[in-house]
mmCIF file of C-alpha atoms and ligand atoms in Angstrom:
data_model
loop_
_atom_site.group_PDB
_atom_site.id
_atom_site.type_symbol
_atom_site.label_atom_id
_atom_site.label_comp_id
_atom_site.label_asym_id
_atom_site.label_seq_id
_atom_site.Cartn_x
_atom_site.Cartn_y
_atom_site.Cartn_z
ATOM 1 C CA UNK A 1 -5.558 -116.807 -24.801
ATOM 2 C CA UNK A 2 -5.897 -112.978 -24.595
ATOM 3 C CA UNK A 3 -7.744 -111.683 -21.352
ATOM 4 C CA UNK A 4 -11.701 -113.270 -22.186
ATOM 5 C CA UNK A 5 -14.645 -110.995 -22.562
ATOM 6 C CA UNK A 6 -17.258 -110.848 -19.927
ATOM 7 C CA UNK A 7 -20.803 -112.011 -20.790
ATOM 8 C CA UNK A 8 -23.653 -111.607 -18.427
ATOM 9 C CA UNK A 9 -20.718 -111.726 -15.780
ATOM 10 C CA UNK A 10 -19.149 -114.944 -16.833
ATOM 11 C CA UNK A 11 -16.280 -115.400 -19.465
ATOM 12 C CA UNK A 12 -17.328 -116.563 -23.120
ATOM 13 C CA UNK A 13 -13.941 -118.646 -22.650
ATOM 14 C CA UNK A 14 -11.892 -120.700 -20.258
ATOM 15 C CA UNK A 15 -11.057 -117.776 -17.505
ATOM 16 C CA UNK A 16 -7.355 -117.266 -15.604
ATOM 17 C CA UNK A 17 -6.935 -117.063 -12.569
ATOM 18 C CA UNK A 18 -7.408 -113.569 -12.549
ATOM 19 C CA UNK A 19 -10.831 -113.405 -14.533
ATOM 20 C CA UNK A 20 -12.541 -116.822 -12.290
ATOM 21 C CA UNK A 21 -11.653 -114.274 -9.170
ATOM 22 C CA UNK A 22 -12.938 -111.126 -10.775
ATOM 23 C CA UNK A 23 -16.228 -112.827 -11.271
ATOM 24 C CA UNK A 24 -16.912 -114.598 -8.060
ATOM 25 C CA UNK A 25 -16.032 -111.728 -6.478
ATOM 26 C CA UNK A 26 -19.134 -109.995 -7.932
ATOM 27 C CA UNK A 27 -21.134 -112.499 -5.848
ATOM 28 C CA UNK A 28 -19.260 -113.928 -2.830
ATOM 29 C CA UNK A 29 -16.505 -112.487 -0.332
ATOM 30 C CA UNK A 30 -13.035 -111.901 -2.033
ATOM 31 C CA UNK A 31 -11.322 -114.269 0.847
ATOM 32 C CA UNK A 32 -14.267 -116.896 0.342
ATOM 33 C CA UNK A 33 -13.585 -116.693 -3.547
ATOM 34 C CA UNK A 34 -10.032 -117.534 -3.062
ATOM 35 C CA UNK A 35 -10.058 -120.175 -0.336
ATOM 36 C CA UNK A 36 -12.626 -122.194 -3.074
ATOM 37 C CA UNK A 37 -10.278 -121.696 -6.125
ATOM 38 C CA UNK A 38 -7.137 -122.990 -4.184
ATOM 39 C CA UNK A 39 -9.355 -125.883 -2.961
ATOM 40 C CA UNK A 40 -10.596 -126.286 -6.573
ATOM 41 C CA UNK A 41 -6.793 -126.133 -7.916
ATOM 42 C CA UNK A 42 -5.345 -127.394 -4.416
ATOM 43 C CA UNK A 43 -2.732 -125.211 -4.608
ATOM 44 C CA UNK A 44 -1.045 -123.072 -1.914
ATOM 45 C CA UNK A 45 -2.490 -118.925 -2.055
ATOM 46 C CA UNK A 46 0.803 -117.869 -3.226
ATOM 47 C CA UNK A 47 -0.143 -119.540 -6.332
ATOM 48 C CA UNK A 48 -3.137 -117.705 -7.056
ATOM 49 C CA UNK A 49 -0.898 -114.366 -6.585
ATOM 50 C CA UNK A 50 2.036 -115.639 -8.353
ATOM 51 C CA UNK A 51 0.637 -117.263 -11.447
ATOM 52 C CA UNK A 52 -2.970 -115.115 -11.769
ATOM 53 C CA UNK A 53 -2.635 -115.852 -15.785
ATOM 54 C CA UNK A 54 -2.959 -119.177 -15.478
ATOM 55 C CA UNK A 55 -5.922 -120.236 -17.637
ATOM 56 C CA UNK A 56 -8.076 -122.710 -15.989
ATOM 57 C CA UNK A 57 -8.944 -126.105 -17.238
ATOM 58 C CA UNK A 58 -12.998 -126.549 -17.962
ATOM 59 C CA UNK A 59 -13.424 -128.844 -15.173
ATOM 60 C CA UNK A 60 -11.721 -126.756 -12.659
ATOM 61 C CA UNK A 61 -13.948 -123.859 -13.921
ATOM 62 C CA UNK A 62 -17.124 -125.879 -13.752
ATOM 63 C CA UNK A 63 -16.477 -126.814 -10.016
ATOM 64 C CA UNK A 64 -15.022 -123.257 -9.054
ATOM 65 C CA UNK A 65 -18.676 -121.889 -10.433
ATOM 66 C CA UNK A 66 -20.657 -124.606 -9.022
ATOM 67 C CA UNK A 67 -19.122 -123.423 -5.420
ATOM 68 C CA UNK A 68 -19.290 -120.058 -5.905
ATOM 69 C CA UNK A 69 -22.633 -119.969 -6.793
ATOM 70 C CA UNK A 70 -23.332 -122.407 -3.779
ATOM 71 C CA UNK A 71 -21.693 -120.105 -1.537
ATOM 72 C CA UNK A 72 -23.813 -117.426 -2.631
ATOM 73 C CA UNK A 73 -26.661 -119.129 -1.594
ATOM 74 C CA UNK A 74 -25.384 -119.426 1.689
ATOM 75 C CA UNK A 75 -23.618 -122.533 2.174
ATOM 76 C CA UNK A 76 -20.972 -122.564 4.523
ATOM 77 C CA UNK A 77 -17.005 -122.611 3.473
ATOM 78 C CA UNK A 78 -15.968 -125.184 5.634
ATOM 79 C CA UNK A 79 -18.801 -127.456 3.910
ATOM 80 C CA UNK A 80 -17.770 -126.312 0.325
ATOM 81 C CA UNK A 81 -14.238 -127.354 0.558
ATOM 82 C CA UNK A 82 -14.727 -130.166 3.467
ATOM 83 C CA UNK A 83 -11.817 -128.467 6.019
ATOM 84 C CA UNK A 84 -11.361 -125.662 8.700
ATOM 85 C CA UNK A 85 -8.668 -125.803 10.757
ATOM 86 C CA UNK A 86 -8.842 -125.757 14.548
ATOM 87 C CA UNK A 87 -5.591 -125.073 16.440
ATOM 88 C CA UNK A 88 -3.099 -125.163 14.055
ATOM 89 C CA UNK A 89 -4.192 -128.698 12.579
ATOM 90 C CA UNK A 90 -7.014 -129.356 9.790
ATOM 91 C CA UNK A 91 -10.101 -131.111 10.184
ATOM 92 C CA UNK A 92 -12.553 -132.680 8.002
ATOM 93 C CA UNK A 93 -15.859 -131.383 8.161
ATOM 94 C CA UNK A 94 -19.094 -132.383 7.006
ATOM 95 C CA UNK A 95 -22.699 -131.148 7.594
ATOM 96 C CA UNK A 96 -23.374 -133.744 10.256
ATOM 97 C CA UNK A 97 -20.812 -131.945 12.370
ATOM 98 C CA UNK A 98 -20.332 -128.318 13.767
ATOM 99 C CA UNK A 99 -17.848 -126.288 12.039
ATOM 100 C CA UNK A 100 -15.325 -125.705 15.093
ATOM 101 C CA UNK A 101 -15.025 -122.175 16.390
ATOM 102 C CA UNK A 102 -11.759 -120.243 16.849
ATOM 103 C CA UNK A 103 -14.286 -119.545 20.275
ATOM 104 C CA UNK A 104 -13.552 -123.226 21.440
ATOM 105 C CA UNK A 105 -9.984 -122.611 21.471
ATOM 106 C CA UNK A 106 -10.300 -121.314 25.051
ATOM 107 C CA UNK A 107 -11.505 -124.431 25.944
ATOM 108 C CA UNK A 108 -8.250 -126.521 24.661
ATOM 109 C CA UNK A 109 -5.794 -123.600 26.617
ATOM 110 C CA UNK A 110 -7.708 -124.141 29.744
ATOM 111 C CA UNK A 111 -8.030 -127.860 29.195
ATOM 112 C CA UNK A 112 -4.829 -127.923 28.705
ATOM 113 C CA UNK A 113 -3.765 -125.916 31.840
ATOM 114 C CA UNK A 114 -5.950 -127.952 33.638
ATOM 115 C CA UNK A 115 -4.058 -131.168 33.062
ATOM 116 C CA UNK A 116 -0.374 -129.399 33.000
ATOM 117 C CA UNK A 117 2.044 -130.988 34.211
ATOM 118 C CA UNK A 118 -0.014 -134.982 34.921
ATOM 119 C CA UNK A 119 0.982 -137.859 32.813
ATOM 120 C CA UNK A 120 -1.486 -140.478 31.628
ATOM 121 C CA UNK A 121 -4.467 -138.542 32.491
ATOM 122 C CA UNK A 122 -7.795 -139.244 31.518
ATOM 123 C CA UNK A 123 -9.983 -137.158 29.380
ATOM 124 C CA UNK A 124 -13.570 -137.429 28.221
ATOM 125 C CA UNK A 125 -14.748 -135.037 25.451
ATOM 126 C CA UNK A 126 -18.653 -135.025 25.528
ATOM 127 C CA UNK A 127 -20.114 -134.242 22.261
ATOM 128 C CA UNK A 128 -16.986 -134.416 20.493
ATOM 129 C CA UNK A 129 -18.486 -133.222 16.876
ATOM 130 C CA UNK A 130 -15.901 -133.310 14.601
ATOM 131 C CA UNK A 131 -13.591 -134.361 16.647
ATOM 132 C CA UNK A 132 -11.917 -130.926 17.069
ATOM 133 C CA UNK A 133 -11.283 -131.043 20.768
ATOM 134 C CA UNK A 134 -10.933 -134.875 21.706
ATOM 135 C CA UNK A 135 -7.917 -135.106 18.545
ATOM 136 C CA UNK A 136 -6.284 -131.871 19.660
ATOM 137 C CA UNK A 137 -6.275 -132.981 23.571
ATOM 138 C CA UNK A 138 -4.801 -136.102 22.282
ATOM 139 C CA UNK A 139 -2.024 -134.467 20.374
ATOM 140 C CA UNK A 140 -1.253 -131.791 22.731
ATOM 141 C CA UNK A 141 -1.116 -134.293 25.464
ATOM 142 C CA UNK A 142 0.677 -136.706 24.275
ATOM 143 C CA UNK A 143 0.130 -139.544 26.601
ATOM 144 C CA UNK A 144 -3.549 -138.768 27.672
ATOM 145 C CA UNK A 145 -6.255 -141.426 27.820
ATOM 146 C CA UNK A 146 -8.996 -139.620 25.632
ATOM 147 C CA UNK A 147 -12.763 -140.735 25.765
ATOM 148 C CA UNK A 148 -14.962 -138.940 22.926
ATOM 149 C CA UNK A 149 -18.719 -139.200 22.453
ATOM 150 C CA UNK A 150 -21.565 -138.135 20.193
ATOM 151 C CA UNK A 151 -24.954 -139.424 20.506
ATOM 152 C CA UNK A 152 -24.780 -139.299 16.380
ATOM 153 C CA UNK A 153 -22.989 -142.553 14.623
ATOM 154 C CA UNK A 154 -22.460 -140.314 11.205
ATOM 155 C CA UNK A 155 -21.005 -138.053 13.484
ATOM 156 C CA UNK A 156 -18.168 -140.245 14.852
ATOM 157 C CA UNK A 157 -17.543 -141.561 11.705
ATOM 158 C CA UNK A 158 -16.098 -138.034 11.054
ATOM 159 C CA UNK A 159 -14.275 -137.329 14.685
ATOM 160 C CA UNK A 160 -12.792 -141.103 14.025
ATOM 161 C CA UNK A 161 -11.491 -140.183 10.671
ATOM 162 C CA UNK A 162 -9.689 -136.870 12.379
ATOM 163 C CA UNK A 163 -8.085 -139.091 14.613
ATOM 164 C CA UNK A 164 -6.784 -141.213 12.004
ATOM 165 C CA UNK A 165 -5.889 -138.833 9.781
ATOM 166 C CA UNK A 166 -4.200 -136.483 12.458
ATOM 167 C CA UNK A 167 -2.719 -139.695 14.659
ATOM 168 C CA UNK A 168 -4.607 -139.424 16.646
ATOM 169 C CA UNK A 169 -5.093 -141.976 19.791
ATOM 170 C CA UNK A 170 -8.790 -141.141 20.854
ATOM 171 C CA UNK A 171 -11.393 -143.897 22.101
ATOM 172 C CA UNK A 172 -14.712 -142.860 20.402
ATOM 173 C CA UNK A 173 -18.036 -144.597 22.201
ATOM 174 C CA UNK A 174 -21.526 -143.524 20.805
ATOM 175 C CA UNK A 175 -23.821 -142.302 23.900
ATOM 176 C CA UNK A 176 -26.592 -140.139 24.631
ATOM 177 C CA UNK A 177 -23.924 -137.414 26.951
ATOM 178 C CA UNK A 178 -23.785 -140.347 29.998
ATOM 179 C CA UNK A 179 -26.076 -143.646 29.019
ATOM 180 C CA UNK A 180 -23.676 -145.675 27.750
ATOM 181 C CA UNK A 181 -20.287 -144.862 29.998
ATOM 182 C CA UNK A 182 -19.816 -147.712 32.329
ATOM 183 C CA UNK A 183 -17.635 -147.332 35.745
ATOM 184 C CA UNK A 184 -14.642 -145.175 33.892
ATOM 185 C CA UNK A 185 -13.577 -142.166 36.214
ATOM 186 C CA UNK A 186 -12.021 -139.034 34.143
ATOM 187 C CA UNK A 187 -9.566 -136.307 35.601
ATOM 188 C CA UNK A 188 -10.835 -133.824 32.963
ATOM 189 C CA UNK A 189 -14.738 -133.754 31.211
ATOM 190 C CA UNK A 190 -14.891 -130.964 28.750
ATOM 191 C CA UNK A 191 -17.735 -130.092 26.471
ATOM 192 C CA UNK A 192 -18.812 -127.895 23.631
ATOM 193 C CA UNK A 193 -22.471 -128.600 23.693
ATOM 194 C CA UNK A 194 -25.407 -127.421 22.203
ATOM 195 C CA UNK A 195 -26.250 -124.343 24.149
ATOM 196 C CA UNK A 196 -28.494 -121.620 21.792
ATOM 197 C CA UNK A 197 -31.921 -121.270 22.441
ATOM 198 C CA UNK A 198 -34.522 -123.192 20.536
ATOM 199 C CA UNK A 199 -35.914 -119.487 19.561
ATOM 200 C CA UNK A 200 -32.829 -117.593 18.325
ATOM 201 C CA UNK A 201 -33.411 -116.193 15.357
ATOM 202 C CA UNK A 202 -29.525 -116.202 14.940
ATOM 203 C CA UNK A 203 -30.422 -120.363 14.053
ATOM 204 C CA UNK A 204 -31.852 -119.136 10.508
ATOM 205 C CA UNK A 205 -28.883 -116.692 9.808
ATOM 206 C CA UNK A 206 -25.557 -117.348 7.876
ATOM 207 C CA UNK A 207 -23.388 -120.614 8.686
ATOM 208 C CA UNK A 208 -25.981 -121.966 11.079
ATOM 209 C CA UNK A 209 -28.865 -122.783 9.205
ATOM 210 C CA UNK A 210 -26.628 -125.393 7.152
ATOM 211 C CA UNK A 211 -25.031 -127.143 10.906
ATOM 212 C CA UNK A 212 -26.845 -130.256 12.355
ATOM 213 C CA UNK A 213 -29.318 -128.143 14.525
ATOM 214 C CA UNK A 214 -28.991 -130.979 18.012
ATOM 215 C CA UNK A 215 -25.573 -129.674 17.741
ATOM 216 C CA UNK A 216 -26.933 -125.786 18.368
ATOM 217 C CA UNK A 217 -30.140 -125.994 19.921
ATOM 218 C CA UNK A 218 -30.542 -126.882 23.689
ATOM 219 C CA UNK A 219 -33.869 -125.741 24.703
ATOM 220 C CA UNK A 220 -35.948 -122.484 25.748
ATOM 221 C CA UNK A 221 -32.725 -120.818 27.399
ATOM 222 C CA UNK A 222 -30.387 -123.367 25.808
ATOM 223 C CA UNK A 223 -29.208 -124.780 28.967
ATOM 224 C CA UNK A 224 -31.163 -128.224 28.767
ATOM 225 C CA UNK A 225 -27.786 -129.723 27.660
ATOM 226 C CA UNK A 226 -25.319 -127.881 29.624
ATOM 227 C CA UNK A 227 -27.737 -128.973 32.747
ATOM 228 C CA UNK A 228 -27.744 -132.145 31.836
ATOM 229 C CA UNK A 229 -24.037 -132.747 31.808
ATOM 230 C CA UNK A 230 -23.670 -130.691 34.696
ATOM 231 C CA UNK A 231 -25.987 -132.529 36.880
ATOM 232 C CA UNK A 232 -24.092 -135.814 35.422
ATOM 233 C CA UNK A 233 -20.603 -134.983 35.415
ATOM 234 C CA UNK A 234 -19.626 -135.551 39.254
ATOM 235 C CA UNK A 235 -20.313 -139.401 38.837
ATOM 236 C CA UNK A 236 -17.552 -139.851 36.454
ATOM 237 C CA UNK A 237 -15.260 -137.433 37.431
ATOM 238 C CA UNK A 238 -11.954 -138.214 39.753
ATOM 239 C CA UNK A 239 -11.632 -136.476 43.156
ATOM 240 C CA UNK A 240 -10.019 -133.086 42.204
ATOM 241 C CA UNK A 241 -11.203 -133.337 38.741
ATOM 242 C CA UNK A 242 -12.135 -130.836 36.704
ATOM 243 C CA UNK A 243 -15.464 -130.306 34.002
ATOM 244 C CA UNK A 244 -15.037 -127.214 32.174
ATOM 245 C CA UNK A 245 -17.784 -126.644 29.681
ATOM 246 C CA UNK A 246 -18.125 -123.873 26.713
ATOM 247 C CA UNK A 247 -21.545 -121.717 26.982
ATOM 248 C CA UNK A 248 -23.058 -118.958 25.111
ATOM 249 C CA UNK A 249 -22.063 -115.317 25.471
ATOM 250 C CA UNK A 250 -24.672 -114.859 28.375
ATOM 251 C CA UNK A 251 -24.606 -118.120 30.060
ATOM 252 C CA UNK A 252 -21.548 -118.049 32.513
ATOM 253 C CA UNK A 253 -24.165 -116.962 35.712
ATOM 254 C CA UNK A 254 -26.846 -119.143 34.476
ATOM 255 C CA UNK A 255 -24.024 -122.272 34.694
ATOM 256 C CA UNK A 256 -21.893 -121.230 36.751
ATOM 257 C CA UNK A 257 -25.303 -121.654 39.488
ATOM 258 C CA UNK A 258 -25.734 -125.009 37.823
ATOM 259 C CA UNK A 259 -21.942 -126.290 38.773
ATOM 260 C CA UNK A 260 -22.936 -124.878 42.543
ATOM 261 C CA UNK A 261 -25.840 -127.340 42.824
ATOM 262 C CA UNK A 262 -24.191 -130.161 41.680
ATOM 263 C CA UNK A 263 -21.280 -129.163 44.092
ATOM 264 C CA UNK A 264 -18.488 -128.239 42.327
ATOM 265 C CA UNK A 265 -15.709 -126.459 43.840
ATOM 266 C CA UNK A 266 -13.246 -123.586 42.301
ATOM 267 C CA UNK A 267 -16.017 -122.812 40.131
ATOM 268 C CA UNK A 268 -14.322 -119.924 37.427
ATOM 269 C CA UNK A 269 -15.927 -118.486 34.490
ATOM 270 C CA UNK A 270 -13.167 -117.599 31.515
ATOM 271 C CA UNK A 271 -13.012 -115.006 28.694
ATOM 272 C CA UNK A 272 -12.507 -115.346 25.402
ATOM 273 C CA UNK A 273 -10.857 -112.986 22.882
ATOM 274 C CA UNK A 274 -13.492 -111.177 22.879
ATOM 275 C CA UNK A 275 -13.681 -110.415 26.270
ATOM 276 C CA UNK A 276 -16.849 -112.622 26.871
ATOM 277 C CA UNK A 277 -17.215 -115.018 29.749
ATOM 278 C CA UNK A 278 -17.318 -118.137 27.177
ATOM 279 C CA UNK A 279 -16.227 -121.230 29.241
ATOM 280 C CA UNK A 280 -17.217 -121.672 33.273
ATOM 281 C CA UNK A 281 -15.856 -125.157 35.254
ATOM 282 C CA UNK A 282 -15.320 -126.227 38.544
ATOM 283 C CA UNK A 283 -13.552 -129.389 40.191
ATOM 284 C CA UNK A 284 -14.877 -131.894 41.713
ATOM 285 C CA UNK A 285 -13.690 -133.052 45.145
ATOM 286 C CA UNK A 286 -15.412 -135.716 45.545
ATOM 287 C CA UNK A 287 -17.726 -136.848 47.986
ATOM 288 C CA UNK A 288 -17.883 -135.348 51.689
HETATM 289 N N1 LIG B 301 -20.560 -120.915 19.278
HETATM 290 C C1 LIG B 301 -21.524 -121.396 18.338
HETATM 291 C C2 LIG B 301 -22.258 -120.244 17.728
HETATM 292 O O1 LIG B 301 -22.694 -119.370 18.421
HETATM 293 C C3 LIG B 301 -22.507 -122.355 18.974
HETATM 294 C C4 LIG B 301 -21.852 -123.629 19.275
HETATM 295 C C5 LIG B 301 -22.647 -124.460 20.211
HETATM 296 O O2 LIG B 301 -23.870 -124.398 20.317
HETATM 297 N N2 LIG B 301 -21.946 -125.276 20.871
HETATM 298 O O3 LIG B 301 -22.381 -120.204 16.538
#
């Protein structure tokens, strides 16, 4: 086929590679436009470079326009092509789950950190989402005990098949944050929890208005969550164990005064990339 004419934006023909990239790129962002095609053609991105005259079949140009044009409406990436990797390692993603963050990152490193050095320790991920933290704890660890809960059954379902897909060794337990742990003690509790306020407008811009909104919203000042845990956390913690929780850009005063109440020690706010205080914790010594 010679290079197909444009109608109305859309070739008359079957399109190459060239042509299907040419037109989304009149509606969506050029790196959007070529993550879908290589998840339409599930081919590596040196293929789209390589081979860009490579006529596409009908039903990979149905399915490249049908998530083009969803993506134009808004839809999230991750959603379109069901993956976004988190610390070197892909994850499935659905819409019951938050897309991870590179943001949440921090929180592995200082997990991590936190734990260097102790074999067979025990973690609990609280709200574990997709699964992004608990699975990547587990990995990095090695031989770590992880705990991960969700309060949301569809949820685990998509953490559990992370872990199985990754090899992963991750006990999953469905609880509302603490009602249904029994006596189980934890050296490390770490938690990405909702934490936006109910209010923010930012909830009905871009990604977010397509993400489960219990796994955004936490209240007026978006703290009802991060309190919550907080004021919980203690109970199941070791002596000398640390909870180190992820908060919004300007939380880290607001929690950091909620780990003083419930009497944490060492309590230490930590940036992020950006330079933003993005994860606070303190360790528990137990009781006087
Ligand atoms: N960091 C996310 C955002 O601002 C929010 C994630 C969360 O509430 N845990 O988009």
């Amino acid at each position: 086929m010679n290079q197909p004419t444009m109608r109305n934006g859309l070739p008359d023909d079957l399109p190459d590679i060239a042509h299907a990239l040419r037109w989304a790129r009149e509606c969506v962002d050029v790196m959007d436009a070529r993550v879908l095609l290589r998840h339409v053609l599930q081919c590596p991105a040196s293929r789209l470079a390589a081979w860009p005259e490579q006529i596409l079949d009908a039903e990979d140009w149905a399915r490249f326009r049908e998530l083009v044009e969803r993506r134009a409406a808004g839809e999230p990436v991750a959603y379109l092509t069901g993956e976004r990797e988190f610390y070197g390692r892909n994850f499935m993603v659905t819409p019951a789950v938050l897309i991870p963050r590179p943001d949440t990152e921090l929180l592995v490193e200082l997990a991590l950190a936190h734990v260097s050095g102790r074999r067979q320790v025990r973690v609990l991920d609280m709200g574990t989402g997709s699964g992004a933290l608990a699975v990547t704890l587990a990995l990095e660890l090695g031989e770590a005990d992880v705990t991960a809960l969700d309060r949301s059954r569809e949820t685990l379902w998509v953490a559990m098949a992370n872990a199985a897909r990754l090899g992963a060794s991750v006990s999953f337990v469905q609880s509302d944050w603490f009602s249904a742990l029994g006596e189980e003690r934890f050296e490390l509790i770490v938690s990405n929890p909702p934490y936006i306020a109910s209010a923010d407008p930012h909830l009905e811009e871009g990604d977010l208005r397509f993400e489960p909104h219990a796994a955004l919203a936490a209240g007026p000042a978006g703290l009802d969550d991060l309190a919550e845990i907080v004021a919980g956390a203690a109970r199941y913690l070791e002596a000398g164990g640390w909870l180190l929780c992820e908060h919004g850009y300007d939380q880290a005063f607001a929690v950091r005064g909620l780990l003083a109440d419930a009497g944490f020690a060492s309590i230490t706010s930590w940036k992020d990339l950006a330079g933003i205080e993005r994860v606070s914790g303190g360790r528990w010594l137990g009781r006087a």
